Amino acid sequence: MRTLFFGTPDIAVPALESLRQTTDLVGVVCQPDRRAGRGMTLTAPATKTHALAHGLPVHQPRRVRDEAFAAWVREQSVDYAVVIAYGRILPRAVLEAPRGGCLNLHASLLPKYRGAAPIQWAIVRGETETGVCLMQMDEGMDTGPVLARRTISIGPDETAGELGARIATLAATVVREDLPRAPTLSAVPQDHDAASSAPMLSRSDGRIDWTAPAVQVHDHVRGMTPWPGAHTTLGEAPLKILTTTCVQEPVDGAEPAPGTVRTVGKKRILIACGSGWVALQRAQRPGRKALGPADLLGGRVLRDGDQLR
């Protein structure tokens, strides 16, 4: 099988490596180098770095809707283009350029969570399972028929970063075991009436709503970790909430307003939610290191009765 790969970030690398090992991979298409970090250093995508390390040609088009790019894809004369987290919507001319079209490795159980951030939104919405679908791409947003699907459970305390690493491994398995069968697999249309969306995240999505039930607050924190990060404010100062757990046992005394901090001894911090409590395990002030409850209390970052908003 002769293939072309489209993908950009770290999560795409395991699938790229599987494709390299199991097919005649003619090249890698990824987004252009971007400036990143405090020094705004020009940085190559993870897939580019991996491709060059293995002697694979890399193509980084600035526009994918130019006819010249579609012509270039046709010139590669591939059976399939395999796409995972490329980061751009491909036009019809590109989708139809490979002999078998473009196949996407989408990180959800379609038709659930169509869009740019399926891993994060599945956690935020309290899902207990997700997976990877191998789907035939069309011009819609993850609307094409599904050729294969693989399911994994989501741990009750698993973050988006942790789940993303497992999804990446699962996508590599799909490439090894399901992609070779693609010409003979049945394309099952999605139930569009059952679809849900997973829109691209912004920093504002990380804001914690303390009036929500404790389970939802906990799911929000882990779904926003590592990016954009769950955050709140203490007075006028921002505070990043890195890790929480749900508190099962009852807390003595009258229930305070959502966002109220309650300390238990010198090593435990509870935060009131709309219903129930979460225990704060790690938090971080801007420009400072992450701290656990003992250091947050010892350094007087948080005190009993503080109000988070």
mmCIF file of C-alpha atoms in Angstrom:
data_model
loop_
_atom_site.group_PDB
_atom_site.id
_atom_site.type_symbol
_atom_site.label_atom_id
_atom_site.label_comp_id
_atom_site.label_asym_id
_atom_site.label_seq_id
_atom_site.Cartn_x
_atom_site.Cartn_y
_atom_site.Cartn_z
ATOM 1 C CA MET A 1 0.000 0.000 0.000
ATOM 2 C CA ARG A 2 1.410 3.356 -1.069
ATOM 3 C CA THR A 3 0.502 6.176 1.351
ATOM 4 C CA LEU A 4 0.903 9.852 2.177
ATOM 5 C CA PHE A 5 0.630 11.142 5.759
ATOM 6 C CA PHE A 6 -1.030 14.343 7.002
ATOM 7 C CA GLY A 7 -0.435 15.263 10.666
ATOM 8 C CA THR A 8 1.238 17.891 12.803
ATOM 9 C CA PRO A 9 1.494 17.536 16.643
ATOM 10 C CA ASP A 10 2.962 14.936 19.014
ATOM 11 C CA ILE A 11 -0.239 12.875 19.122
ATOM 12 C CA ALA A 12 0.207 12.086 15.411
ATOM 13 C CA VAL A 13 3.729 10.645 15.706
ATOM 14 C CA PRO A 14 2.876 7.043 16.740
ATOM 15 C CA ALA A 15 0.478 6.694 13.788
ATOM 16 C CA LEU A 16 3.138 8.144 11.495
ATOM 17 C CA GLU A 17 5.668 5.609 12.728
ATOM 18 C CA SER A 18 3.215 2.730 12.216
ATOM 19 C CA LEU A 19 2.518 3.960 8.690
ATOM 20 C CA ARG A 20 6.249 4.168 8.002
ATOM 21 C CA GLN A 21 6.755 0.593 9.163
ATOM 22 C CA THR A 22 3.784 -1.006 7.406
ATOM 23 C CA THR A 23 3.316 0.853 4.090
ATOM 24 C CA ASP A 24 5.241 2.457 1.278
ATOM 25 C CA LEU A 25 5.105 5.944 2.813
ATOM 26 C CA VAL A 26 6.088 8.546 0.240
ATOM 27 C CA GLY A 27 6.023 11.655 2.422
ATOM 28 C CA VAL A 28 4.676 13.670 5.334
ATOM 29 C CA VAL A 29 2.490 16.775 5.078
ATOM 30 C CA CYS A 30 2.359 19.000 8.167
ATOM 31 C CA GLN A 31 1.743 22.613 9.040
ATOM 32 C CA PRO A 32 4.544 25.184 8.710
ATOM 33 C CA ASP A 33 7.070 25.752 11.494
ATOM 34 C CA ARG A 34 5.722 28.089 14.181
ATOM 35 C CA ARG A 35 7.291 30.343 16.773
ATOM 36 C CA ALA A 36 6.789 28.971 20.271
ATOM 37 C CA GLY A 37 7.984 29.332 23.851
ATOM 38 C CA ARG A 38 9.075 32.403 25.767
ATOM 39 C CA GLY A 39 11.826 33.099 23.263
ATOM 40 C CA MET A 40 9.410 32.666 20.325
ATOM 41 C CA THR A 41 11.865 30.297 18.691
ATOM 42 C CA LEU A 42 10.890 28.948 15.270
ATOM 43 C CA THR A 43 9.933 25.352 16.041
ATOM 44 C CA ALA A 44 9.256 22.433 13.718
ATOM 45 C CA PRO A 45 6.135 20.273 14.206
ATOM 46 C CA ALA A 46 6.719 16.954 15.958
ATOM 47 C CA THR A 47 5.837 15.004 12.819
ATOM 48 C CA LYS A 48 8.385 16.927 10.752
ATOM 49 C CA THR A 49 11.129 16.171 13.257
ATOM 50 C CA HIS A 50 10.223 12.474 13.236
ATOM 51 C CA ALA A 51 9.981 12.325 9.450
ATOM 52 C CA LEU A 52 13.354 13.954 8.850
ATOM 53 C CA ALA A 53 14.976 11.634 11.391
ATOM 54 C CA HIS A 54 13.831 8.706 9.241
ATOM 55 C CA GLY A 55 14.683 10.232 5.875
ATOM 56 C CA LEU A 56 11.107 10.964 4.816
ATOM 57 C CA PRO A 57 10.272 13.913 2.547
ATOM 58 C CA VAL A 58 8.314 16.697 4.303
ATOM 59 C CA HIS A 59 5.878 19.089 2.661
ATOM 60 C CA GLN A 60 4.566 22.141 4.566
ATOM 61 C CA PRO A 61 2.052 24.000 2.384
ATOM 62 C CA ARG A 62 0.903 27.389 3.595
ATOM 63 C CA ARG A 63 -2.343 26.954 1.660
ATOM 64 C CA VAL A 64 -4.149 23.682 1.027
ATOM 65 C CA ARG A 65 -6.865 25.128 -1.215
ATOM 66 C CA ASP A 66 -4.509 26.004 -4.059
ATOM 67 C CA GLU A 67 -4.909 23.818 -7.128
ATOM 68 C CA ALA A 68 -1.125 23.450 -7.128
ATOM 69 C CA PHE A 69 -1.273 21.572 -3.835
ATOM 70 C CA ALA A 70 -4.020 19.217 -5.042
ATOM 71 C CA ALA A 71 -1.948 18.583 -8.162
ATOM 72 C CA TRP A 72 1.073 17.785 -5.996
ATOM 73 C CA VAL A 73 -0.957 15.240 -4.002
ATOM 74 C CA ARG A 74 -2.147 13.607 -7.236
ATOM 75 C CA GLU A 75 1.450 13.404 -8.439
ATOM 76 C CA GLN A 76 2.348 11.282 -5.392
ATOM 77 C CA SER A 77 0.137 8.522 -6.866
ATOM 78 C CA VAL A 78 -0.842 7.047 -3.491
ATOM 79 C CA ASP A 79 -3.551 4.577 -2.556
ATOM 80 C CA TYR A 80 -4.548 6.543 0.540
ATOM 81 C CA ALA A 81 -3.692 9.697 2.424
ATOM 82 C CA VAL A 82 -3.880 9.032 6.174
ATOM 83 C CA VAL A 83 -4.786 12.053 8.301
ATOM 84 C CA ILE A 84 -4.574 12.609 12.057
ATOM 85 C CA ALA A 85 -4.597 16.007 13.774
ATOM 86 C CA TYR A 86 -3.371 17.840 10.676
ATOM 87 C CA GLY A 87 -5.133 21.012 11.775
ATOM 88 C CA ARG A 88 -6.619 22.177 8.487
ATOM 89 C CA ILE A 89 -9.777 21.333 6.541
ATOM 90 C CA LEU A 90 -8.917 19.665 3.240
ATOM 91 C CA PRO A 91 -10.858 20.689 0.108
ATOM 92 C CA ARG A 92 -12.562 18.235 -2.242
ATOM 93 C CA ALA A 93 -9.714 18.352 -4.776
ATOM 94 C CA VAL A 94 -7.262 17.095 -2.129
ATOM 95 C CA LEU A 95 -9.705 14.567 -0.649
ATOM 96 C CA GLU A 96 -10.167 12.980 -4.058
ATOM 97 C CA ALA A 97 -6.503 13.084 -5.121
ATOM 98 C CA PRO A 98 -5.432 9.679 -3.669
ATOM 99 C CA ARG A 99 -6.885 6.623 -5.420
ATOM 100 C CA GLY A 100 -8.789 5.549 -2.294
ATOM 101 C CA GLY A 101 -9.303 9.048 -0.940
ATOM 102 C CA CYS A 102 -8.266 10.411 2.473
ATOM 103 C CA LEU A 103 -8.770 8.395 5.663
ATOM 104 C CA ASN A 104 -8.925 10.183 9.013
ATOM 105 C CA LEU A 105 -7.970 8.766 12.395
ATOM 106 C CA HIS A 106 -10.469 10.637 14.573
ATOM 107 C CA ALA A 107 -10.134 10.541 18.378
ATOM 108 C CA SER A 108 -13.746 9.840 19.349
ATOM 109 C CA LEU A 109 -16.520 7.326 18.855
ATOM 110 C CA LEU A 110 -18.239 9.038 15.959
ATOM 111 C CA PRO A 111 -20.741 10.595 15.574
ATOM 112 C CA LYS A 112 -19.908 11.831 19.087
ATOM 113 C CA TYR A 113 -17.472 14.724 19.412
ATOM 114 C CA ARG A 114 -16.887 15.876 15.873
ATOM 115 C CA GLY A 115 -14.371 18.685 15.764
ATOM 116 C CA ALA A 116 -10.939 19.848 16.837
ATOM 117 C CA ALA A 117 -10.875 18.816 20.525
ATOM 118 C CA PRO A 118 -12.661 15.465 20.947
ATOM 119 C CA ILE A 119 -10.394 14.179 23.709
ATOM 120 C CA GLN A 120 -10.862 17.214 25.935
ATOM 121 C CA TRP A 121 -14.617 17.537 25.479
ATOM 122 C CA ALA A 122 -15.235 13.835 26.070
ATOM 123 C CA ILE A 123 -13.612 14.191 29.500
ATOM 124 C CA VAL A 124 -15.333 17.493 30.298
ATOM 125 C CA ARG A 125 -18.704 15.924 29.477
ATOM 126 C CA GLY A 126 -18.064 13.016 31.826
ATOM 127 C CA GLU A 127 -17.733 10.247 29.231
ATOM 128 C CA THR A 128 -16.384 6.925 30.522
ATOM 129 C CA GLU A 129 -15.219 5.621 27.155
ATOM 130 C CA THR A 130 -13.907 6.945 23.869
ATOM 131 C CA GLY A 131 -11.785 5.612 21.047
ATOM 132 C CA VAL A 132 -10.450 6.026 17.537
ATOM 133 C CA CYS A 133 -12.462 5.821 14.325
ATOM 134 C CA LEU A 134 -10.941 5.211 10.923
ATOM 135 C CA MET A 135 -13.233 7.175 8.637
ATOM 136 C CA GLN A 136 -13.480 8.096 4.987
ATOM 137 C CA MET A 137 -13.151 11.858 4.804
ATOM 138 C CA ASP A 138 -15.656 14.060 3.004
ATOM 139 C CA GLU A 139 -16.039 17.826 2.935
ATOM 140 C CA GLY A 140 -17.941 17.933 6.245
ATOM 141 C CA MET A 141 -16.475 18.191 9.738
ATOM 142 C CA ASP A 142 -15.841 14.523 10.610
ATOM 143 C CA THR A 143 -19.081 13.491 8.901
ATOM 144 C CA GLY A 144 -17.806 10.718 6.612
ATOM 145 C CA PRO A 145 -18.614 7.000 6.920
ATOM 146 C CA VAL A 146 -16.673 4.903 9.438
ATOM 147 C CA LEU A 147 -14.536 1.960 8.320
ATOM 148 C CA ALA A 148 -13.309 0.770 11.731
ATOM 149 C CA ARG A 149 -13.576 1.777 15.372
ATOM 150 C CA ARG A 150 -11.661 0.878 18.507
ATOM 151 C CA THR A 151 -12.849 1.680 22.034
ATOM 152 C CA ILE A 152 -10.968 2.410 25.270
ATOM 153 C CA SER A 153 -12.181 3.385 28.739
ATOM 154 C CA ILE A 154 -11.517 6.777 30.325
ATOM 155 C CA GLY A 155 -10.164 6.676 33.882
ATOM 156 C CA PRO A 156 -12.062 8.684 36.520
ATOM 157 C CA ASP A 157 -9.012 10.860 37.232
ATOM 158 C CA GLU A 158 -7.383 10.721 33.782
ATOM 159 C CA THR A 159 -6.404 14.040 32.225
ATOM 160 C CA ALA A 160 -6.680 15.006 28.574
ATOM 161 C CA GLY A 161 -2.906 14.779 28.277
ATOM 162 C CA GLU A 162 -2.828 11.257 29.678
ATOM 163 C CA LEU A 163 -5.745 10.107 27.565
ATOM 164 C CA GLY A 164 -4.214 11.730 24.492
ATOM 165 C CA ALA A 165 -1.092 9.581 24.898
ATOM 166 C CA ARG A 166 -3.218 6.426 24.980
ATOM 167 C CA ILE A 167 -5.286 7.609 22.010
ATOM 168 C CA ALA A 168 -2.053 8.115 20.057
ATOM 169 C CA THR A 169 -1.029 4.513 20.782
ATOM 170 C CA LEU A 170 -4.481 3.264 19.793
ATOM 171 C CA ALA A 171 -4.326 5.201 16.507
ATOM 172 C CA ALA A 172 -1.027 3.479 15.738
ATOM 173 C CA THR A 173 -2.755 0.130 16.306
ATOM 174 C CA VAL A 174 -5.520 1.111 13.881
ATOM 175 C CA VAL A 175 -2.868 1.908 11.264
ATOM 176 C CA ARG A 176 -1.165 -1.455 11.749
ATOM 177 C CA GLU A 177 -4.244 -3.659 11.973
ATOM 178 C CA ASP A 178 -7.183 -1.916 10.292
ATOM 179 C CA LEU A 179 -5.654 0.199 7.529
ATOM 180 C CA PRO A 180 -4.366 -2.841 5.580
ATOM 181 C CA ARG A 181 -7.982 -4.055 5.393
ATOM 182 C CA ALA A 182 -9.366 -0.686 4.272
ATOM 183 C CA PRO A 183 -10.107 -1.769 0.662
ATOM 184 C CA THR A 184 -12.388 -4.545 1.956
ATOM 185 C CA LEU A 185 -13.987 -2.806 4.954
ATOM 186 C CA SER A 186 -17.610 -1.650 4.822
ATOM 187 C CA ALA A 187 -18.075 2.105 5.114
ATOM 188 C CA VAL A 188 -20.850 2.584 7.691
ATOM 189 C CA PRO A 189 -22.660 5.947 7.463
ATOM 190 C CA GLN A 190 -22.865 7.966 10.669
ATOM 191 C CA ASP A 191 -26.127 8.751 12.428
ATOM 192 C CA HIS A 192 -26.036 12.515 11.989
ATOM 193 C CA ASP A 193 -28.956 13.007 14.405
ATOM 194 C CA ALA A 194 -26.779 11.606 17.219
ATOM 195 C CA ALA A 195 -23.823 13.884 16.500
ATOM 196 C CA SER A 196 -22.199 16.140 19.098
ATOM 197 C CA SER A 197 -19.495 18.761 18.635
ATOM 198 C CA ALA A 198 -16.021 19.222 20.075
ATOM 199 C CA PRO A 199 -15.051 22.772 19.078
ATOM 200 C CA MET A 200 -11.547 24.156 19.220
ATOM 201 C CA LEU A 201 -10.529 25.273 22.704
ATOM 202 C CA SER A 202 -9.538 28.772 23.781
ATOM 203 C CA ARG A 203 -8.005 29.946 27.042
ATOM 204 C CA SER A 204 -11.395 31.148 28.238
ATOM 205 C CA ASP A 205 -12.699 27.568 28.142
ATOM 206 C CA GLY A 206 -10.465 26.781 31.104
ATOM 207 C CA ARG A 207 -12.401 29.048 33.472
ATOM 208 C CA ILE A 208 -13.887 27.002 36.332
ATOM 209 C CA ASP A 209 -17.561 27.368 37.199
ATOM 210 C CA TRP A 210 -17.651 26.612 40.912
ATOM 211 C CA THR A 211 -21.464 26.604 40.891
ATOM 212 C CA ALA A 212 -21.381 23.317 38.940
ATOM 213 C CA PRO A 213 -21.571 19.996 40.826
ATOM 214 C CA ALA A 214 -18.249 18.695 42.156
ATOM 215 C CA VAL A 215 -18.061 15.867 39.618
ATOM 216 C CA GLN A 216 -18.422 18.345 36.759
ATOM 217 C CA VAL A 217 -15.766 20.635 38.234
ATOM 218 C CA HIS A 218 -13.380 17.682 38.532
ATOM 219 C CA ASP A 219 -14.094 16.579 34.956
ATOM 220 C CA HIS A 220 -13.519 20.133 33.751
ATOM 221 C CA VAL A 221 -10.137 20.360 35.481
ATOM 222 C CA ARG A 222 -8.840 17.118 34.004
ATOM 223 C CA GLY A 223 -10.326 17.827 30.578
ATOM 224 C CA MET A 224 -8.523 21.184 30.429
ATOM 225 C CA THR A 225 -5.174 19.669 31.495
ATOM 226 C CA PRO A 226 -2.590 20.374 30.164
ATOM 227 C CA TRP A 227 -4.079 22.990 27.815
ATOM 228 C CA PRO A 228 -5.698 25.512 28.104
ATOM 229 C CA GLY A 229 -5.506 24.767 31.831
ATOM 230 C CA ALA A 230 -8.298 25.044 34.375
ATOM 231 C CA HIS A 231 -8.105 28.380 36.154
ATOM 232 C CA THR A 232 -9.841 30.572 38.689
ATOM 233 C CA THR A 233 -9.113 33.788 40.564
ATOM 234 C CA LEU A 234 -8.361 34.537 44.201
ATOM 235 C CA GLY A 235 -9.176 38.188 44.658
ATOM 236 C CA GLU A 236 -7.630 39.717 41.546
ATOM 237 C CA ALA A 237 -4.891 37.102 41.212
ATOM 238 C CA PRO A 238 -5.213 34.184 38.780
ATOM 239 C CA LEU A 239 -4.689 30.659 40.077
ATOM 240 C CA LYS A 240 -4.269 27.596 37.887
ATOM 241 C CA ILE A 241 -5.923 24.458 39.231
ATOM 242 C CA LEU A 242 -3.856 21.480 38.094
ATOM 243 C CA THR A 243 -5.258 18.459 39.922
ATOM 244 C CA THR A 244 -8.374 17.729 41.954
ATOM 245 C CA THR A 245 -10.236 14.736 43.295
ATOM 246 C CA CYS A 246 -13.889 14.406 44.205
ATOM 247 C CA VAL A 247 -14.670 14.206 47.922
ATOM 248 C CA GLN A 248 -17.045 11.364 48.705
ATOM 249 C CA GLU A 249 -17.355 11.749 52.474
ATOM 250 C CA PRO A 250 -19.589 14.478 53.933
ATOM 251 C CA VAL A 251 -17.991 17.721 55.109
ATOM 252 C CA ASP A 252 -19.067 18.930 58.550
ATOM 253 C CA GLY A 253 -20.836 22.268 58.934
ATOM 254 C CA ALA A 254 -23.119 24.350 56.771
ATOM 255 C CA GLU A 255 -22.406 24.360 53.057
ATOM 256 C CA PRO A 256 -20.675 27.635 52.119
ATOM 257 C CA ALA A 257 -20.925 29.494 48.833
ATOM 258 C CA PRO A 258 -19.420 27.759 45.775
ATOM 259 C CA GLY A 259 -15.705 28.471 45.481
ATOM 260 C CA THR A 260 -15.144 28.718 49.244
ATOM 261 C CA VAL A 261 -11.865 27.242 50.478
ATOM 262 C CA ARG A 262 -11.956 25.036 53.535
ATOM 263 C CA THR A 263 -8.773 23.683 55.085
ATOM 264 C CA VAL A 264 -8.555 20.406 56.990
ATOM 265 C CA GLY A 265 -5.469 20.350 59.153
ATOM 266 C CA LYS A 266 -2.248 21.423 57.460
ATOM 267 C CA LYS A 267 -2.322 19.110 54.457
ATOM 268 C CA ARG A 268 -5.795 19.161 52.950
ATOM 269 C CA ILE A 269 -7.692 21.789 50.976
ATOM 270 C CA LEU A 270 -11.360 21.398 50.043
ATOM 271 C CA ILE A 271 -13.278 23.694 47.700
ATOM 272 C CA ALA A 272 -17.061 23.980 47.792
ATOM 273 C CA CYS A 273 -18.925 23.455 44.537
ATOM 274 C CA GLY A 274 -22.567 23.935 43.580
ATOM 275 C CA SER A 275 -23.133 20.567 45.177
ATOM 276 C CA GLY A 276 -20.374 18.619 46.888
ATOM 277 C CA TRP A 277 -16.672 19.355 47.244
ATOM 278 C CA VAL A 278 -13.406 18.792 45.416
ATOM 279 C CA ALA A 279 -10.068 18.264 47.136
ATOM 280 C CA LEU A 280 -7.290 20.404 45.658
ATOM 281 C CA GLN A 281 -4.159 18.363 44.949
ATOM 282 C CA ARG A 282 -2.011 20.826 42.989
ATOM 283 C CA ALA A 283 -2.265 24.479 41.995
ATOM 284 C CA GLN A 284 0.023 27.089 40.479
ATOM 285 C CA ARG A 285 0.344 30.869 40.508
ATOM 286 C CA PRO A 286 1.602 32.603 37.340
ATOM 287 C CA GLY A 287 5.354 32.272 36.964
ATOM 288 C CA ARG A 288 5.659 30.025 40.022
ATOM 289 C CA LYS A 289 6.096 26.284 40.419
ATOM 290 C CA ALA A 290 3.186 23.928 41.033
ATOM 291 C CA LEU A 291 2.440 23.333 44.721
ATOM 292 C CA GLY A 292 0.632 20.666 46.714
ATOM 293 C CA PRO A 293 -1.760 21.378 49.618
ATOM 294 C CA ALA A 294 0.902 21.517 52.346
ATOM 295 C CA ASP A 295 2.977 24.102 50.459
ATOM 296 C CA LEU A 296 -0.093 26.096 49.396
ATOM 297 C CA LEU A 297 -1.115 26.367 53.040
ATOM 298 C CA GLY A 298 2.398 26.803 54.432
ATOM 299 C CA GLY A 299 3.143 29.576 51.955
ATOM 300 C CA ARG A 300 -0.216 31.202 52.688
ATOM 301 C CA VAL A 301 -1.250 31.041 49.058
ATOM 302 C CA LEU A 302 -4.623 29.749 50.244
ATOM 303 C CA ARG A 303 -6.306 30.110 53.612
ATOM 304 C CA ASP A 304 -9.448 28.801 55.219
ATOM 305 C CA GLY A 305 -12.414 30.893 54.055
ATOM 306 C CA ASP A 306 -10.815 32.226 50.863
ATOM 307 C CA GLN A 307 -13.236 32.689 47.977
ATOM 308 C CA LEU A 308 -12.336 31.488 44.498
ATOM 309 C CA ARG A 309 -14.272 32.942 41.595
#
